[in-house]
Amino acid sequence: MKKENGGTSKNSKPTLQFGGDDASRLVGGIVEKGFSDNPQGGRPIAPPRPSVLPFPVARHRSHGPVCHWAPKIGGSSVVNDKDYAGNDNREEEDFDGMEVAASIANPVQRKERKGVDFSQWKEIVKNNGTIKEPVRETKEINSHSLSRRVADPDEHVIEKRQRPQNHSPKSEGSNVVEKPPTWRDGSSKDGQVDLKMKSMQKSKVASGFAAQKLVGGEEVGIESQIDAENRAQLSKMSADEIAEAQAEIMNKLNPELINLLKKRGQTKVKRQKFSLSDVVTGSEADSLQSEKNRSKLTENTTSEKPLKIVTTDTLQDKGDKASSNTSEENCSMWDAWSKRVESVRDMRFSVEGKIIRTDFARVSDDGKPSSESGYSADNVSERDFLRTEGDPGASGYTIKEAVALSRSVIPGQRTIALHLIAAVLDKAICSISQNQVDSEGPVDWEAIWAFALGPEPELALSLRMSLDDNHNSVVLACVKVIQCVLSCTMNKIVFDILEKTPTYVGGACTSPVFRTKPDVNVGFIRGGFWKYNVKPSNILHFHEEESEGDKDEGEHTIKDDVVLAGQDFAAGLVRMGILPRICFLLETDPSAPLEECLISILIAIARHSPTCAAAIIDSGKIVQTVANRFASKEQMEINICKIKSVTLLKVLAQYEKKNCLSFINSGILHKVTWHLYRYPNSLDQWVKSGTEACKLSSALLVEQLRLYKVFIRYGYCISDFSNMFTSLCMWLSVPTIEKLMENDVMNEYCAITNEVYLILEVLACRLPNFYSDVREKTEDVAEGKETWSWSQFGSIIDLALEWVQVKNIAPLTRLFNCQNSVGEIRSLQDSEINSLLWVISSVLNMLSSVLKAVIPEDFTSLPNGRLSWLPEFVPKVGLEIIKNGYFRFSGNGSIVDYLCRLRIENGRELAISSTCCIQGLIRVVDSVDKLIQHANLEIHQKPSKFESAPEEDKILANGILKSCAVEVQHSVTNLMKQIMNKWQSTKPVEIFSRGGPAPGVGVGWGASDGGYWSLNSLLTQQEARLLVDLLERSETPPTAQTLNCALTACLTVGPGNSSVIDKLLNFMFRVPVLKYLNLGIEKFLSVKQGFSPFKWDYEEEEYLLFANVLATHFRNRWLTVKKKQKSTGEKINHKSKKKDARFLETIDENMDESNQESLSSLKLEWAYQRLPLPTHWFLSAISTVNFVKIDSTGETYMEMPENFLEVSKAGLFFLLGIEAIPASPTSEFFSPVECVTVVWKLHAISVVLLSGMGVLEDEKSRDVYETLQNIYGKIIDEKELHKSLQFESEIHKNYPTFIETLVEQFAAESYGDVLFGRQIAVYLHRSVEASVRLAAWNGLSNARALELLPPLDKCFSKAEGYLEPIEDDEKILEAYVKSWVGGALDRAAKRNSMSFSLVLHHLSCFVFGDVVGDMLSLRNKLVKSLLRDYSRKQQHEGMLVKLVCYYNKSDRDCEIERRLQLLKEICDGNLASVEKLESCIKLNHLI
């Protein structure tokens, strides 16, 4: 058909140019808003007739209106007029005034698609994409002497392309059907050329030539024109003429030049890649056939560039490994991870977020199926034309297509795209956290999550644009995507469980972080300080500039926002100005779902970092708007928005103390917590209000209590608590549980009760000491410290004891009694059991805090060390615990046993709650035992008088823990097994450097089972706390399993739990434990073959010194917190830096260290601290050389620790101790010490020598050092040779530089010390990397220290490891010869040093062995150098004789003669030297 020159220009008045008849002949109808059904002049235009269902087409809004056209086949439309039954779905309103322009609007003319033929589509599918095409004619176009033919390679028939007449001028020539000449193999010689031209039609040619317009409106590059002309010329030549011409060219040109041209041609072919986004596919058959044919010709298939997961800063960090927080072997890990993410680009998803398994797969160049579909975000509309039936969403969209679709001009399309993205992200985050597997097969959800949030789709920018949409459905869909990106739902689950634990204070920030690079001053030990992915000042950078009023145009660009969003998604949204937009939306009275999502986003942003929380506070309006909306709604109405509003205020209050004061002064606190002061209804009235009302009221009260608890922790509102205590008393007593279960409100009641007791536990921590005098209380009042009165706790303790008396609670009694009856139906569901356990946990921890306030600070100050009297509730608490069967004092079971079983067999939250129960129980019992033992009781003085006393009284008097020591020890053993079983599955969160597996969200989502933000991690950390309490309070003797478990527990602890590690350090570094380690060393030396016991013993004073210095070192090394330097009264002016603002600021390293944590914040930051610890953390005692200090002026300097030598000696002893003791005779788990590679251990004992010979000069530490060398030598000997010691890859990429420094120290101070020499010699081991061996050899050679190395038989690994396999590295062999010629081996040969033995062996085997290929020239060069050196230096004669005669087999004489003959062949003018050498050998009777 003709292409109408329709459409209007900007300056011409548009008119309708067709009538009804013309409209019926259109290829398709326009689906566009605002066109009138009764246009000017003529009868109404027929409605649009799309042949496919209207489906979202990925277009940018700038592309104009989206039109759906029906394909044209033959001369008629695919859709019959009679069969058309589509409905014209209108938009909601005419926002753009299109109804006014409808009368003068003309349809957008469709550009004709050539080759669209669906008539044989089903047949193509049945034949797997192939179909026999009819013979086609070809049309020759004479333009610039260019003859273009398109032929079918299978039929060898020239094909004619049908073109509309208005697309081409009058053409010369005629249509012919002929069979072209064939090549010798029978194929068409034009077939390849013409088929290639066919595949290039309407494509952008990837070449350096500019494309030119040809006849018919098609673009072909000049290079393709030349190639076509050459092919045309070849087609006119016979085979003999072609062969003759080729021979002529070969004779005229240089063969090297011919090879060069061939390589260049192959490179050009590989570089020609056609963009699929510009290819107009005719039909599914044409596409499949084109791909099949193209794979036979060249490797020019479409491929996109590899995915860049990280941004500009990240790429630089990854390139130079400056910020790499793991070993250099992560290069391969990163490559593997990149491939995983790369594969996500072609995945297609349905609207439900499921992966679409495509029926048709493309065939790649290598003949293998490809996951690429051939469509991109730009040409996705063509794919939509192919769907004529079934579900329009069945074919799905890629992530990039969905993001592009979110910018469509049609609101419905934008909404669908955002729903699809939200579904994909929600499914990904749930699968990652639960480690799920897709029902259709394993799906890499981690890679999907990382790709979606990576820089390539630019999702953050699209979401920020969608948030400004004027359609509510689009905005709602957009905020739901942001919710998924910020992991709002998953973080809510994690933080809710954290809030229930008694040890929770404020939680950790969720902003992404990365480790600082390892430094040589700390021995390259991993585990540096964490840093934010984004410098905090960059988040609000442009706001500061705009406030100055003189911001230059172009300083802040969208590119900056996109780059920052690639590093940190939430920070990027804040930088893009999401907070003012959210505030505006909240002020416009949004719908309940939208308001709920907006507040959830604010909560996630507030949890992100202190900077983002401060941005919400500083915005001014957001907090006040949220509080006003809370108060403006119906007072008694409770909804989700109100609950989340309180949560937002709670999170903001946790960051800074001044925020709490601001909320109090502005009345916000009273607005959102007035429900706590309301006179309560009875429990019956609360239950009768309905299940849904109970759930909402419970959730609101819980959040309000948590908010109030934050204020109490800061010391505010303590005196006001008595005003609300009356309304909270209803929740303190034990209810009728059966009634709550009947009305399904058990969980809601227990949630409120748990929170009330948690807030009482915080108040109990502020109680003054029970035995303190009145003067101290008066001082506290004078200082303005609010304290809680003991008089108010009497009734609270009585109510708490009701929960301790579990035998009086019927459901709990039945639950605990059936603990040994497997399979018996329980009356309580798991969720209800969990709720009750949380209540018991909070009650026990509250009682623990109360009892802790009773214990005197110093018992020695008491008369006779005894308490004159005890409060009545102390023995009462102890007796209730004994009577209610918490511990097993006889043969019956106990509640502790049941809780231990729950912790192992049931879900994660049940395990966490049961662990908290055991922890609170142990603390309560320990406090009761201390008070009873120090009380002035008559039973202690005259025990014989109380022989007839009740059994409970005797147990209380003797000590509860002491009476049930067997059960406690059994619990400790089971707990240690659980910890050691889980720690290896809990992978560290720093798998990669910045960019991580999941850039832009909380820490560790890419790690196994969700990393740190997972229930597995929370359970492991809670178990570590319980282990600390049990080890502190039970008389557990030091064992191998206990020590290994303590080391393991240190690895599981995250930020905010430094006190747990501190207690574990106190446990491990005690004199009894160190003595046990010494016994283990003695046993190891006496049993192990090849070792001899030490001839000395450690003194008591040395144990005390070791314990002190090790505990101090590890605290200072791992538990210090890095704080930013604060400027003194001087505000930094960003404009004075004269820095292009388009570049983001780098992270400042100018920080100092401090052990003092900020008292003005309850929130914990991942940044500026080192937890969790690396696996090899215990090596830091012998790997720390210097500490970097920063003075007041900001200058850095190096400072050697004063007790460095003592720390090194203690570290060597501790390392030998944990190496010597076995993990456990029956243990199935590896010790964390065994999981550290021998590479790290060898490196650590090398670092200790950098500071001098002090360690080796001490007799005891020298023996310990030698024993460690022998242990690691045996490990090296046991390893297979192909498992090399990857120092450079595993430790640091600059490890050769470290070796050079170590060698210099060896040459300067060792004086040939054997142990120091053995340690240097290990770097010449054949299993060490070639670069490290070369650096060690060159350093020794340059320092003339080769002769200081010991003989091979004195090295701590077998000689075979140094000699086999034969050296084949060219640089090392040349270094050997260079040292030989330079004289560096002269003394080494005389002293029988291992260096000369190495050279002798490797050079002899290489020179006189079987050498082939490129190594022949190297051998000849080395031999000539040796002979030339021999002719000049007579003193090297003996060395050369040894080289020639180095042979161990029986036929030695024949071999020496062969070698001499070989030297004569290579000598190149030095025949006299060879003859002289031969005479010397014969003179010495060596042959």
PDB file of C-alpha atoms in Angstrom, residues 305 388 446 495 858 943 1164 1175 1296 1325 1471:
ATOM      1  CA  LYS A 305      28.485  -5.560  26.796  1.00  0.00           C
ATOM      2  CA  THR A 388      -2.264 -13.254  18.683  1.00  0.00           C
ATOM      3  CA  GLU A 446      20.529 -13.356  44.388  1.00  0.00           C
ATOM      4  CA  PHE A 495      13.352  -5.985  63.711  1.00  0.00           C
ATOM      5  CA  ASP A 858      31.383  -5.150  96.795  1.00  0.00           C
ATOM      6  CA  PRO A 943      23.472 -27.461 108.523  1.00  0.00           C
ATOM      7  CA  LEU A1164      24.417   0.935  66.038  1.00  0.00           C
ATOM      8  CA  THR A1175      38.219 -16.373  60.447  1.00  0.00           C
ATOM      9  CA  PRO A1296      56.149  -9.661  46.448  1.00  0.00           C
ATOM     10  CA  HIS A1325      59.169 -23.870  47.639  1.00  0.00           C
ATOM     11  CA  LEU A1471      84.315 -24.623  22.168  1.00  0.00           C
TER      12      LEU A1471
END
